[in-house]
Short mmCIF file of C-alpha atoms in Angstrom, two decimals:
data_model
loop_
_atom_site.label_atom_id
_atom_site.label_comp_id
_atom_site.label_asym_id
_atom_site.label_seq_id
_atom_site.Cartn_x
_atom_site.Cartn_y
_atom_site.Cartn_z
CA VAL T 457 -0.08 -0.14 0.06
CA LYS T 458 1.33 3.49 -0.94
CA LEU T 459 0.26 7.12 -0.21
CA VAL T 460 0.50 9.16 -3.42
CA ILE T 461 0.83 12.40 -2.26
CA ALA T 462 0.16 15.18 -6.21
CA ILE T 463 0.20 19.44 -5.98
CA VAL T 464 -0.89 20.47 -9.53
CA ARG T 465 -2.44 24.01 -10.66
CA PRO T 466 -6.05 25.17 -9.22
CA GLU T 467 -7.96 25.09 -12.64
CA LYS T 468 -6.28 21.58 -13.61
CA VAL T 469 -8.70 20.22 -10.50
CA ASN T 470 -11.53 18.85 -12.61
CA ASP T 471 -9.18 17.15 -15.27
CA VAL T 472 -7.02 15.59 -12.43
CA LEU T 473 -10.69 14.30 -11.02
CA GLU T 474 -11.74 12.90 -14.82
CA ALA T 475 -8.95 11.79 -15.05
CA LEU T 476 -8.19 9.88 -11.25
CA TYR T 477 -12.36 8.58 -12.36
CA ASN T 478 -11.04 6.93 -15.62
CA ALA T 479 -8.85 5.25 -14.16
CA GLU T 480 -11.15 3.75 -11.36
CA VAL T 481 -9.08 5.93 -8.44
CA ARG T 482 -12.40 6.55 -5.76
CA GLY T 483 -10.88 7.26 -3.09
CA PHE T 484 -8.31 10.67 -2.03
CA SER T 485 -8.86 13.50 -0.28
CA ILE T 486 -7.86 17.60 -1.95
CA THR T 487 -6.73 20.27 0.70
CA ARG T 488 -5.84 23.73 -0.72
CA VAL T 489 -1.79 24.48 -0.30
CA GLN T 490 0.49 27.07 -1.95
CA GLY T 491 3.47 26.72 -3.25
CA HIS T 492 6.81 27.67 -5.36
CA GLY T 493 8.36 25.77 -7.89
CA GLY T 494 10.26 26.94 -9.75
CA GLU T 495 8.22 29.01 -11.95
CA LEU T 496 8.37 33.07 -13.13
CA ASP T 497 6.99 35.23 -10.16
CA ARG T 498 4.07 36.92 -10.81
CA VAL T 499 3.97 40.81 -9.75
CA GLU T 500 1.19 42.67 -8.96
CA THR T 501 0.48 46.21 -8.34
CA TYR T 502 -1.82 48.09 -5.73
CA ARG T 503 -2.20 51.66 -6.03
CA GLY T 504 1.90 52.32 -5.07
CA THR T 505 2.71 48.48 -3.40
CA THR T 506 4.54 46.66 -6.20
CA VAL T 507 4.76 43.05 -5.74
CA LYS T 508 6.74 39.54 -6.59
CA MET T 509 4.75 37.03 -5.69
CA GLY T 510 6.89 34.44 -4.45
CA LEU T 511 3.51 31.41 -3.62
CA GLU T 512 0.85 30.21 -5.78
CA ASP T 513 -2.22 28.71 -5.18
CA LYS T 514 -2.23 24.80 -6.02
CA LEU T 515 -4.44 22.24 -4.84
CA ARG T 516 -2.41 18.71 -3.64
CA TYR T 517 -4.34 15.84 -4.21
CA GLU T 518 -3.34 12.50 -0.89
CA ILE T 519 -4.25 9.36 -2.48
CA ALA T 520 -3.49 5.95 -1.19
CA VAL T 521 -4.31 3.04 -3.66
CA SER T 522 -2.42 -1.28 -3.19
CA ASP T 523 0.83 -1.46 -4.85
CA GLU T 524 -0.59 -1.85 -8.10
CA PHE T 525 -3.17 0.74 -8.35
CA VAL T 526 0.41 3.56 -8.00
CA GLU T 527 1.38 3.30 -11.85
CA PRO T 528 -2.43 3.96 -13.19
CA THR T 529 -2.87 6.88 -10.56
CA ILE T 530 0.67 8.62 -11.55
CA GLU T 531 -0.75 8.18 -15.65
CA ALA T 532 -3.54 9.85 -14.14
CA LEU T 533 -2.53 12.14 -12.63
CA CYS T 534 0.11 13.41 -15.73
CA GLU T 535 -2.24 13.23 -17.72
CA GLY T 536 -4.68 15.21 -16.14
CA ALA T 537 -2.83 18.15 -14.27
CA ARG T 538 0.27 18.18 -17.31
CA THR T 539 0.06 21.72 -19.09
CA GLY T 540 3.95 21.65 -20.41
CA GLU T 541 5.05 24.72 -18.32
CA VAL T 542 6.81 24.84 -15.39
CA GLY T 543 5.08 25.21 -12.65
CA ASP T 544 2.77 21.36 -13.52
CA GLY T 545 3.13 20.26 -10.33
CA LYS T 546 4.87 16.92 -8.31
CA ILE T 547 4.45 13.69 -7.83
CA PHE T 548 5.14 11.94 -4.33
CA VAL T 549 4.67 8.15 -3.78
CA LEU T 550 5.03 7.31 -0.36
CA PRO T 551 5.83 4.16 1.62
CA LEU T 552 2.65 2.71 3.80
CA GLU T 553 2.80 1.46 7.39
CA ARG T 554 -1.37 0.91 7.25
CA ALA T 555 -4.52 1.73 6.34
CA VAL T 556 -7.32 1.38 8.12
CA ARG T 557 -10.85 1.98 6.90
CA ILE T 558 -12.65 2.83 10.30
CA ARG T 559 -16.08 2.02 9.33
CA THR T 560 -15.43 -1.91 8.74
CA GLY T 561 -11.62 -1.81 10.59
CA GLU T 562 -10.52 -3.44 7.37
CA SER T 563 -6.67 -3.00 7.15
CA ASP T 564 -4.36 -2.57 3.99
CA HIS T 565 -5.58 -3.25 0.42
CA ASP T 566 -8.96 -3.82 1.74
CA ALA T 567 -9.06 -0.91 3.52
CA VAL T 568 -8.05 1.01 0.48
CA THR T 569 -9.66 -0.92 -2.04
CA PRO T 570 -13.01 1.13 -3.29
CA VAL T 571 -16.62 -0.43 -2.01
CA GLY T 572 -17.82 -2.91 -5.06
CA ALA T 573 -14.79 -2.66 -6.84
CA MET B 343 -37.81 93.60 -33.23
CA THR B 344 -34.87 91.13 -32.31
CA GLY B 345 -35.12 87.41 -32.32
CA LEU B 346 -36.71 88.49 -29.31
CA PRO B 347 -40.19 85.96 -29.72
CA LEU B 348 -37.72 83.59 -30.56
CA ILE B 349 -36.11 83.35 -27.27
CA SER B 350 -39.85 83.25 -25.39
CA ALA B 351 -41.12 80.64 -27.46
CA ALA B 352 -38.46 78.72 -25.95
CA ALA B 353 -39.57 77.39 -22.45
CA GLU B 354 -37.79 78.63 -18.78
CA VAL B 355 -35.20 76.70 -17.01
CA ASP B 356 -37.59 75.17 -14.09
CA SER B 357 -36.13 75.04 -10.57
CA GLY B 358 -37.56 72.08 -9.32
CA ASP B 359 -37.36 70.09 -12.61
CA THR B 360 -33.30 70.74 -12.82
CA ALA B 361 -32.66 69.51 -8.74
CA TRP B 362 -34.87 66.63 -9.59
CA MET B 363 -32.63 65.69 -12.35
CA LEU B 364 -29.77 66.57 -10.88
CA ALA B 365 -30.66 63.90 -8.59
CA ALA B 366 -31.99 61.70 -11.04
CA THR B 367 -28.49 61.14 -12.98
CA ALA B 368 -26.72 60.82 -10.05
CA LEU B 369 -29.33 58.19 -9.14
CA VAL B 370 -28.73 56.72 -12.72
CA ILE B 371 -25.07 56.91 -12.68
CA MET B 372 -24.93 54.71 -9.39
CA MET B 373 -26.09 52.15 -11.20
CA THR B 374 -22.67 51.11 -13.11
CA PRO B 375 -20.99 50.13 -10.06
CA ALA B 376 -24.20 48.61 -8.37
CA LEU B 377 -24.02 46.90 -11.85
CA GLY B 378 -20.54 45.97 -11.51
CA LEU B 379 -21.18 45.06 -8.11
CA PHE B 380 -24.26 43.00 -9.23
CA TYR B 381 -22.23 40.68 -11.97
CA ALA B 382 -18.80 40.24 -9.39
CA GLY B 383 -20.55 38.41 -7.73
CA LEU B 384 -21.91 36.31 -10.63
CA VAL B 385 -18.66 35.14 -11.85
CA ARG B 386 -15.93 33.09 -10.64
CA ALA B 387 -13.73 34.93 -8.14
CA LYS B 388 -11.03 34.67 -10.26
CA SER B 389 -12.70 37.17 -12.31
CA THR B 390 -14.12 39.09 -9.74
CA LEU B 391 -12.23 42.69 -11.03
CA ASN B 392 -11.81 42.05 -14.66
CA THR B 393 -15.47 41.96 -14.10
CA PHE B 394 -16.10 45.20 -12.29
CA MET B 395 -13.87 46.81 -14.29
CA MET B 396 -15.85 46.33 -17.69
CA CYS B 397 -18.34 48.13 -15.48
CA LEU B 398 -16.61 51.02 -14.34
CA ALA B 399 -14.52 51.01 -18.23
CA ALA B 400 -18.32 51.94 -19.25
CA LEU B 401 -17.84 55.23 -17.06
CA ALA B 402 -15.31 55.62 -18.97
CA VAL B 403 -14.44 55.14 -22.28
CA ALA B 404 -19.15 55.51 -22.85
CA THR B 405 -18.89 58.84 -21.42
CA VAL B 406 -16.00 60.05 -22.91
CA ALA B 407 -17.83 59.13 -26.76
CA TRP B 408 -20.78 60.32 -25.52
CA ALA B 409 -19.25 63.99 -24.82
CA ALA B 410 -17.16 62.68 -28.45
CA ILE B 411 -19.77 62.28 -30.60
CA GLY B 412 -22.76 59.91 -29.04
CA TYR B 413 -24.86 62.13 -28.07
CA SER B 414 -25.26 64.08 -31.10
CA ILE B 415 -25.89 61.20 -33.08
CA ALA B 416 -28.67 60.94 -30.33
CA PHE B 417 -30.00 63.94 -30.10
CA ASP B 418 -29.18 67.29 -32.32
CA GLY B 419 -31.18 67.38 -35.51
CA ASP B 420 -34.09 65.85 -36.94
CA GLY B 421 -33.34 62.58 -39.06
CA SER B 422 -34.99 59.53 -39.03
CA ILE B 423 -32.54 57.22 -38.82
CA ILE B 424 -29.13 59.44 -37.28
CA GLY B 425 -29.07 62.83 -35.96
CA GLY B 426 -26.80 65.22 -36.86
CA LEU B 427 -23.39 66.45 -35.21
CA GLY B 428 -25.11 69.91 -34.35
CA HIS B 429 -23.92 68.60 -31.01
CA ALA B 430 -20.43 66.44 -30.97
CA PHE B 431 -17.73 67.39 -28.46
CA MET B 432 -21.12 69.45 -26.32
CA ASN B 433 -21.03 72.24 -29.04
CA ASP B 434 -24.01 74.15 -27.91
CA VAL B 435 -25.39 72.40 -24.80
CA THR B 436 -25.64 75.05 -22.43
CA PHE B 437 -27.67 76.73 -19.59
CA LEU B 438 -30.61 77.02 -22.24
CA PRO B 439 -33.33 74.72 -21.51
CA ARG B 440 -33.08 71.64 -23.88
CA ASP B 441 -35.83 72.00 -26.90
CA GLY B 442 -38.75 70.18 -25.03
CA THR B 443 -38.08 70.46 -22.13
CA THR B 444 -37.78 72.82 -18.29
CA ILE B 445 -33.98 71.35 -17.84
CA PRO B 446 -31.08 73.67 -18.98
CA HIS B 447 -29.83 71.38 -21.56
CA LEU B 448 -26.07 70.81 -19.72
CA VAL B 449 -28.35 68.26 -17.19
CA PHE B 450 -30.56 66.65 -20.16
CA PHE B 451 -27.36 65.72 -21.31
CA ALA B 452 -25.40 64.77 -18.43
CA PHE B 453 -28.67 62.53 -18.35
CA GLN B 454 -28.20 60.61 -20.98
CA ALA B 455 -25.04 59.83 -21.20
CA SER B 456 -25.82 57.71 -17.71
CA PHE B 457 -27.87 55.63 -19.62
CA CYS B 458 -25.51 55.62 -22.65
CA ILE B 459 -23.03 53.31 -19.75
CA VAL B 460 -25.38 51.64 -17.97
CA THR B 461 -26.03 50.48 -21.74
CA VAL B 462 -22.61 49.45 -22.29
CA ALA B 463 -21.88 47.98 -19.25
CA LEU B 464 -24.86 46.02 -19.41
CA VAL B 465 -23.19 44.27 -22.94
CA SER B 466 -20.13 43.08 -21.12
CA GLY B 467 -22.71 40.61 -19.17
CA ALA B 468 -22.09 38.38 -22.44
CA VAL B 469 -18.35 38.45 -22.79
CA VAL B 470 -16.63 37.88 -18.95
CA GLU B 471 -14.57 36.36 -17.99
CA ARG B 472 -12.26 35.95 -21.27
CA MET B 473 -12.97 38.74 -23.21
CA ARG B 474 -9.87 40.70 -23.11
CA PHE B 475 -10.25 44.20 -21.17
CA GLY B 476 -8.24 46.15 -24.04
CA ALA B 477 -10.37 44.66 -26.89
CA PHE B 478 -13.86 45.63 -24.62
CA LEU B 479 -12.69 49.46 -24.32
CA VAL B 480 -11.96 49.56 -28.03
CA PHE B 481 -15.85 47.52 -28.18
CA ALA B 482 -16.87 49.33 -25.93
CA GLY B 483 -16.83 53.44 -27.80
CA LEU B 484 -17.47 51.96 -30.55
CA TRP B 485 -20.57 50.18 -29.42
CA SER B 486 -21.78 53.11 -27.10
CA VAL B 487 -22.15 55.52 -30.57
CA LEU B 488 -22.88 52.44 -32.89
CA VAL B 489 -25.17 50.81 -31.42
CA TYR B 490 -26.68 52.84 -28.58
CA ALA B 491 -26.65 56.62 -29.77
CA VAL B 492 -28.54 55.86 -33.00
CA LEU B 493 -31.50 53.65 -31.16
CA ALA B 494 -31.78 56.28 -28.18
CA HIS B 495 -32.16 58.36 -31.91
CA TRP B 496 -34.65 56.44 -33.68
CA ALA B 497 -36.45 56.10 -30.21
CA PHE B 498 -35.77 59.23 -28.42
CA GLY B 499 -34.05 62.00 -30.54
CA GLY B 500 -37.24 62.42 -32.93
CA GLY B 501 -35.84 59.34 -35.47
CA TRP B 502 -37.92 57.26 -37.18
CA LEU B 503 -39.98 54.90 -34.41
CA GLN B 504 -40.45 57.89 -32.65
CA ALA B 505 -41.91 60.18 -35.76
CA ASN B 506 -43.90 57.77 -36.03
CA GLY B 507 -45.52 57.18 -32.48
CA THR B 508 -43.55 54.33 -30.42
CA LEU B 509 -43.83 54.95 -27.59
CA ASP B 510 -40.96 54.23 -24.57
CA PHE B 511 -40.31 55.77 -21.66
CA ALA B 512 -36.58 55.40 -20.47
CA GLY B 513 -35.01 52.89 -22.91
CA GLY B 514 -36.97 49.54 -23.70
CA ILE B 515 -35.14 50.61 -27.10
CA PRO B 516 -32.41 51.78 -26.75
CA VAL B 517 -31.24 49.99 -23.47
CA GLU B 518 -32.43 47.12 -22.59
CA MET B 519 -33.17 45.32 -26.13
CA GLY B 520 -29.60 47.21 -27.94
CA SER B 521 -28.18 45.57 -24.80
CA GLY B 522 -30.20 42.51 -24.36
CA PHE B 523 -30.10 41.55 -28.10
CA SER B 524 -26.01 42.51 -28.34
CA ALA B 525 -25.62 40.52 -25.33
CA LEU B 526 -26.63 37.69 -27.49
CA ALA B 527 -24.07 38.66 -30.43
CA ALA B 528 -21.57 39.36 -28.46
CA ALA B 529 -21.73 35.75 -26.79
CA LEU B 530 -21.61 34.17 -30.28
CA VAL B 531 -18.48 36.55 -31.83
CA VAL B 532 -16.40 35.82 -28.83
CA GLY B 533 -17.51 32.35 -28.11
CA ALA B 534 -18.54 30.49 -25.16
CA ARG B 535 -15.88 30.36 -21.55
CA ARG B 536 -13.39 27.15 -22.15
CA ASP B 537 -14.78 25.53 -19.43
CA TYR B 538 -18.64 26.52 -20.05
CA GLY B 539 -20.53 23.31 -20.03
CA ARG B 540 -17.98 21.23 -18.68
CA GLN B 541 -17.72 22.57 -15.80
CA ALA B 542 -20.47 23.57 -12.94
CA LEU B 543 -19.13 27.82 -12.72
CA LEU B 544 -21.31 29.09 -9.93
CA PRO B 545 -22.04 32.33 -8.43
CA HIS B 546 -18.44 33.16 -5.78
CA ASN B 547 -21.06 35.29 -3.66
CA ALA B 548 -24.34 35.84 -3.68
CA VAL B 549 -24.53 39.09 -1.22
CA TYR B 550 -22.64 41.25 -4.25
CA VAL B 551 -25.40 39.53 -5.88
CA LEU B 552 -28.09 41.16 -4.03
CA LEU B 553 -26.57 44.16 -3.09
CA GLY B 554 -25.94 45.34 -6.75
CA ALA B 555 -29.82 44.60 -7.53
CA GLY B 556 -30.99 46.00 -4.55
CA LEU B 557 -28.69 49.33 -5.55
CA LEU B 558 -29.88 48.75 -9.39
CA TRP B 559 -33.19 49.17 -8.09
CA PHE B 560 -32.53 52.33 -5.93
CA GLY B 561 -31.22 53.28 -9.27
CA TRP B 562 -33.97 52.55 -11.36
CA PHE B 563 -36.26 55.43 -9.48
CA GLY B 564 -34.22 57.67 -10.95
CA PHE B 565 -33.79 55.94 -14.78
CA ASN B 566 -37.67 55.91 -14.39
CA GLY B 567 -38.76 59.35 -12.46
CA GLY B 568 -36.39 61.22 -14.04
CA SER B 569 -37.46 59.81 -18.18
CA GLY B 570 -40.41 62.61 -17.48
CA PHE B 571 -37.82 65.83 -17.61
CA SER B 572 -39.75 66.99 -14.67
CA THR B 573 -41.70 66.18 -11.64
CA GLY B 574 -44.94 65.79 -13.63
CA ASN B 575 -47.09 63.61 -13.51
CA ALA B 576 -45.12 61.22 -16.22
CA GLY B 577 -42.27 61.18 -13.51
CA VAL B 578 -44.03 61.00 -10.95
CA LEU B 579 -45.80 57.83 -13.12
CA ALA B 580 -43.20 56.47 -13.43
CA PHE B 581 -41.86 56.66 -9.96
CA THR B 582 -44.71 54.51 -8.10
CA ASN B 583 -44.76 51.73 -11.18
CA THR B 584 -40.92 51.23 -10.21
CA LEU B 585 -41.56 50.27 -6.98
CA LEU B 586 -44.62 48.58 -7.96
CA ALA B 587 -43.83 46.52 -11.09
CA PRO B 588 -40.70 44.42 -9.82
CA ALA B 589 -42.17 43.68 -6.54
CA CYS B 590 -45.46 42.52 -8.44
CA THR B 591 -42.54 40.19 -10.67
CA LEU B 592 -40.02 38.94 -7.33
CA VAL B 593 -43.63 37.59 -6.05
CA VAL B 594 -44.10 35.52 -9.19
CA TRP B 595 -40.28 34.44 -9.78
CA PHE B 596 -40.77 33.03 -5.94
CA VAL B 597 -43.98 30.73 -7.30
CA LEU B 598 -41.57 29.90 -10.55
CA ASP B 599 -38.83 29.63 -7.91
CA LEU B 600 -41.05 26.80 -5.51
CA ILE B 601 -42.81 25.34 -8.08
CA ARG B 602 -39.72 24.38 -10.51
CA GLY B 603 -36.58 24.08 -7.36
CA ARG B 604 -38.98 23.69 -4.16
CA HIS B 605 -36.66 27.07 -3.51
CA VAL B 606 -37.32 30.53 -3.40
CA THR B 607 -33.71 31.37 -4.12
CA ALA B 608 -32.09 34.31 -3.26
CA ILE B 609 -29.76 34.91 -6.98
CA GLY B 610 -32.97 34.31 -9.03
CA ALA B 611 -34.83 36.70 -6.51
CA ALA B 612 -31.78 39.55 -7.47
CA THR B 613 -32.89 38.35 -10.94
CA ALA B 614 -36.58 39.25 -10.65
CA VAL B 615 -35.65 42.70 -9.09
CA ILE B 616 -33.98 43.40 -12.72
CA VAL B 617 -36.67 41.50 -14.72
CA GLY B 618 -39.72 43.31 -13.04
CA CYS B 619 -37.28 47.32 -13.28
CA VAL B 620 -36.56 46.20 -17.29
CA GLY B 621 -39.97 45.31 -17.87
CA ILE B 622 -41.54 48.90 -16.25
CA THR B 623 -38.51 50.48 -18.09
CA PRO B 624 -40.69 51.31 -21.29
CA ALA B 625 -43.65 51.58 -19.57
CA GLY B 626 -43.44 52.94 -16.40
CA GLY B 627 -44.97 56.60 -17.35
CA PHE B 628 -47.75 55.47 -19.73
CA VAL B 629 -49.23 52.30 -17.76
CA SER B 630 -52.16 53.10 -14.69
CA PRO B 631 -50.62 51.43 -11.43
CA GLY B 632 -52.87 48.04 -11.47
CA TRP B 633 -51.81 47.79 -14.74
CA ALA B 634 -47.64 48.39 -14.08
CA MET B 635 -48.50 45.43 -11.37
CA ALA B 636 -49.66 42.87 -14.47
CA LEU B 637 -46.37 44.27 -16.39
CA GLY B 638 -44.41 43.04 -13.62
CA ALA B 639 -46.11 39.82 -13.03
CA LEU B 640 -46.41 38.88 -16.68
CA ALA B 641 -42.56 39.84 -17.37
CA ALA B 642 -41.22 36.76 -15.07
CA LEU B 643 -43.01 34.17 -17.26
CA PRO B 644 -40.71 34.48 -20.39
CA SER B 645 -37.34 36.19 -19.44
CA TYR B 646 -37.65 33.47 -16.63
CA ALA B 647 -38.22 30.65 -19.59
CA ILE B 648 -35.27 31.99 -21.19
CA ILE B 649 -33.00 31.64 -17.74
CA VAL B 650 -33.33 27.69 -17.24
CA TRP B 651 -33.56 27.29 -21.08
CA ARG B 652 -30.52 28.86 -22.50
CA PRO B 653 -27.68 27.76 -20.47
CA ARG B 654 -28.66 24.52 -21.71
CA THR B 655 -27.76 25.32 -25.01
CA ARG B 656 -23.76 26.44 -26.47
CA VAL B 657 -24.51 30.11 -26.38
CA ASP B 658 -22.29 31.29 -23.12
CA GLU B 659 -24.27 35.10 -23.08
CA THR B 660 -23.32 34.54 -19.21
CA LEU B 661 -25.04 36.91 -16.69
CA ASP B 662 -28.06 36.00 -18.78
CA VAL B 663 -28.80 39.72 -19.89
CA LEU B 664 -30.04 38.67 -22.60
CA ALA B 665 -33.14 37.25 -20.52
CA ALA B 666 -33.11 39.82 -18.01
CA HIS B 667 -33.10 43.02 -20.53
CA GLY B 668 -33.50 41.93 -24.17
CA ILE B 669 -36.90 39.73 -23.15
CA ALA B 670 -38.31 42.03 -20.65
CA GLY B 671 -37.79 45.02 -22.18
CA PHE B 672 -39.02 43.62 -25.60
CA THR B 673 -41.65 42.37 -22.90
CA GLY B 674 -42.79 45.82 -21.58
CA ILE B 675 -42.54 47.89 -25.07
CA LEU B 676 -45.83 45.40 -26.55
CA PHE B 677 -47.02 45.79 -23.34
CA ILE B 678 -47.35 48.88 -23.50
CA GLY B 679 -49.07 48.86 -27.17
CA PHE B 680 -51.99 47.20 -25.42
CA PHE B 681 -52.50 48.86 -22.10
CA ALA B 682 -51.22 52.39 -22.68
CA GLN B 683 -53.89 54.63 -21.25
CA LYS B 684 -54.38 57.94 -22.19
CA SER B 685 -56.95 59.15 -19.11
CA TRP B 686 -53.33 58.45 -17.73
CA ASN B 687 -50.03 59.69 -20.05
CA ASP B 688 -51.98 62.48 -22.14
CA VAL B 689 -50.33 60.38 -24.92
CA GLY B 690 -52.18 57.72 -26.09
CA ASP B 691 -53.93 54.84 -25.50
CA GLY B 692 -52.85 50.88 -26.54
CA LEU B 693 -55.13 48.56 -27.91
CA LEU B 694 -57.89 47.48 -24.87
CA TYR B 695 -57.96 51.53 -25.33
CA GLY B 696 -59.76 51.62 -28.91
CA ASP B 697 -55.82 52.28 -30.38
CA ALA B 698 -55.00 49.18 -32.44
CA GLY B 699 -52.24 51.44 -34.67
CA GLN B 700 -49.87 51.56 -31.14
CA LEU B 701 -49.91 48.20 -31.15
CA GLY B 702 -48.72 48.24 -34.42
CA TRP B 703 -45.64 50.29 -34.17
CA GLN B 704 -44.23 48.92 -30.54
CA ALA B 705 -44.47 45.66 -32.75
CA LEU B 706 -42.41 47.14 -35.28
CA ALA B 707 -40.33 48.74 -32.43
CA ALA B 708 -39.95 45.48 -31.01
CA ILE B 709 -37.79 43.84 -34.34
CA ALA B 710 -36.42 46.73 -35.25
CA ALA B 711 -34.24 47.53 -32.41
CA PRO B 712 -33.33 43.47 -31.93
CA LEU B 713 -33.10 43.33 -35.02
CA TYR B 714 -30.21 46.73 -35.88
CA ALA B 715 -29.09 45.59 -32.27
CA PHE B 716 -27.92 42.46 -33.71
CA GLY B 717 -26.59 43.07 -36.30
CA MET B 718 -24.73 45.63 -36.17
CA THR B 719 -22.99 44.04 -32.72
CA PHE B 720 -22.12 41.24 -33.91
CA ALA B 721 -20.46 43.21 -37.46
CA LEU B 722 -18.87 45.71 -34.92
CA LEU B 723 -16.96 42.22 -32.85
CA LYS B 724 -16.27 40.96 -35.79
CA LEU B 725 -14.42 43.70 -37.50
CA ILE B 726 -12.27 44.55 -34.39
CA GLY B 727 -11.28 41.00 -34.02
CA LEU B 728 -9.64 41.04 -37.57
CA VAL B 729 -7.51 43.68 -35.51
CA MET B 730 -6.85 42.47 -32.40
CA PRO B 731 -7.17 39.42 -30.54
CA LEU B 732 -11.03 39.71 -28.28
CA ARG B 733 -9.73 37.08 -26.60
CA ALA B 734 -8.02 36.18 -23.99
CA SER B 735 -5.64 33.13 -23.92
CA LEU B 736 -7.06 29.91 -22.92
CA ARG B 737 -3.74 29.78 -20.22
CA GLU B 738 -5.07 33.31 -19.21
CA GLU B 739 -8.44 32.02 -18.78
CA ALA B 740 -7.82 29.27 -16.96
CA VAL B 741 -5.67 31.63 -14.74
CA GLY B 742 -8.05 34.00 -13.64
CA MET B 743 -8.53 36.93 -15.91
CA ASP B 744 -8.02 39.07 -12.60
CA VAL B 745 -3.96 38.56 -12.21
CA THR B 746 -3.70 38.23 -16.23
CA GLN B 747 -5.02 41.87 -16.95
CA HIS B 748 -4.79 43.94 -14.58
CA GLY B 749 -1.81 42.09 -12.31
CA GLU B 750 -4.43 42.10 -9.00
CA GLU B 751 -6.85 39.57 -7.05
CA ALA B 752 -9.78 40.22 -5.52
CA TYR B 753 -9.12 38.21 -2.79
CA ALA B 754 -5.44 38.93 -1.88
CA THR B 755 -3.70 37.71 1.27
CA GLY B 756 0.08 39.35 0.64
CA GLU B 757 0.23 35.08 2.12
CA GLY B 758 4.15 34.84 0.19
CA ALA B 759 4.13 38.21 -1.87
CA LEU B 760 7.46 40.10 -1.76
CA LEU B 761 7.78 43.70 -1.76
CA ILE B 762 9.93 45.37 -4.80
CA LYS B 763 11.30 48.72 -3.36
CA PRO B 764 10.15 50.94 -5.80
CA ASP B 765 13.14 53.04 -6.22
CA SER B 766 15.18 50.17 -6.80
CA ASP B 767 15.76 48.01 -10.14
CA ALA B 768 17.54 45.17 -8.95
CA GLU B 769 13.56 43.10 -7.64
CA LEU B 770 15.18 42.94 -4.06
CA PRO B 771 13.20 41.49 -1.80
CA VAL B 772 12.60 43.01 1.50
CA ALA B 773 10.27 40.69 3.06
CA ASN B 774 11.59 37.16 4.21
CA PRO B 775 13.40 35.11 1.69
CA VAL B 776 11.48 31.76 0.27
#
């Protein structure tokens, strides 16, 4: 069981959702985060104050998947989130010590397998 | 004997009328930022400022174009299609009363300018969230002359519709049908937003929408109440009808919302206020209070139907200017043909009170104005599109129009913002480096 963390552009959220759905990855959560990934800084001006926006809005997906789903998940994330410009985001895959489904108490592989799959 | 008989034939300035018209003009001017608030609430958060700025752009560009030439095209002479150039650059617009009124020509000019401004702002509702700001500025200036001023001449300035007896109290022809059918053309030429039909594109702040609608209604008392150019009966009738009609539209809209979705919605109510105000705009000074209430109720039906139907089409006429203004204005213009009453307006009767001919002229206006507005706007945008791109790039649209068109955000938090010292060429951050 792995934990896949992906940081993507907020405007690509629907494309990513669609791609994950098509890859039959059904369980995940998202958080709004801010970060910096080497893209050019945005300059904004408010009256006399000019600022360089060092942080961009991003979305962070957390997806716990069984081992055989790691590759399809990564492919779906890349497909949904890629624009080809700097700032498309990153995917991190981490080993997951344990996963538990609260409703049933199932562990690990069973816990991250969608109901009815 | 000099020109004395001529001078004495002209009406004199009346202080009471002038006082009211100064206030009414200010009320109508407020409708443009009120519309900005209404529109800004209806779009996504990342396009808030750009949407509001399109309305402010109307205050800038349309005012200048109006002073330069628009006013003259609309209100100089009695040519049947367009006016002359006698008032270009405000020539001969002075303290003397405007012909046929008891207010200074300067006040008449400003009052009419406020109508042109808000109408230009209305059209922006069709192209928000994707039209380039620069292209919109060009469009706003040209549209205010080529479409608004011409329609205003037809309806108010002695053009063919007015000369033949078409009744339009406060702008059902140039303002409401003019903006609504132009909006449809603009949406078709500029094209839909990239996410239209793929994602739910929801209003980001319903409170702005309600506040904007409330301020619009408030301003509309100047818009309709001032369109008699005096404190006389017509203006007084229109003022009170501007309270009655939208109230009835609201009640009917509540019922329609209940039937359709089992809830009375807030954004629906804000829309109903606009539809009611639009419906009574052409008819305000011509129909009795009772018929005004009937008009308010009736106007809800076609506009509601179009608002439900339009999002199922591929036409991203984003903020439903056609339904709220074009269709409601159309309803009001036709309504006059049936229910105008000489005992209330001293001008003419509709079909119900014995003059079937009036209905004919109202119907002709209801066909001619939409055709002209649609056709001219379509051609104008196609032409502008040959010279400059009308749309922001897909990438800019995705990131948001506020950041890409204006370099600002409506809801900036300042997190991660590094100050750039204005007096240094080197971009040294003075805040914490990341």
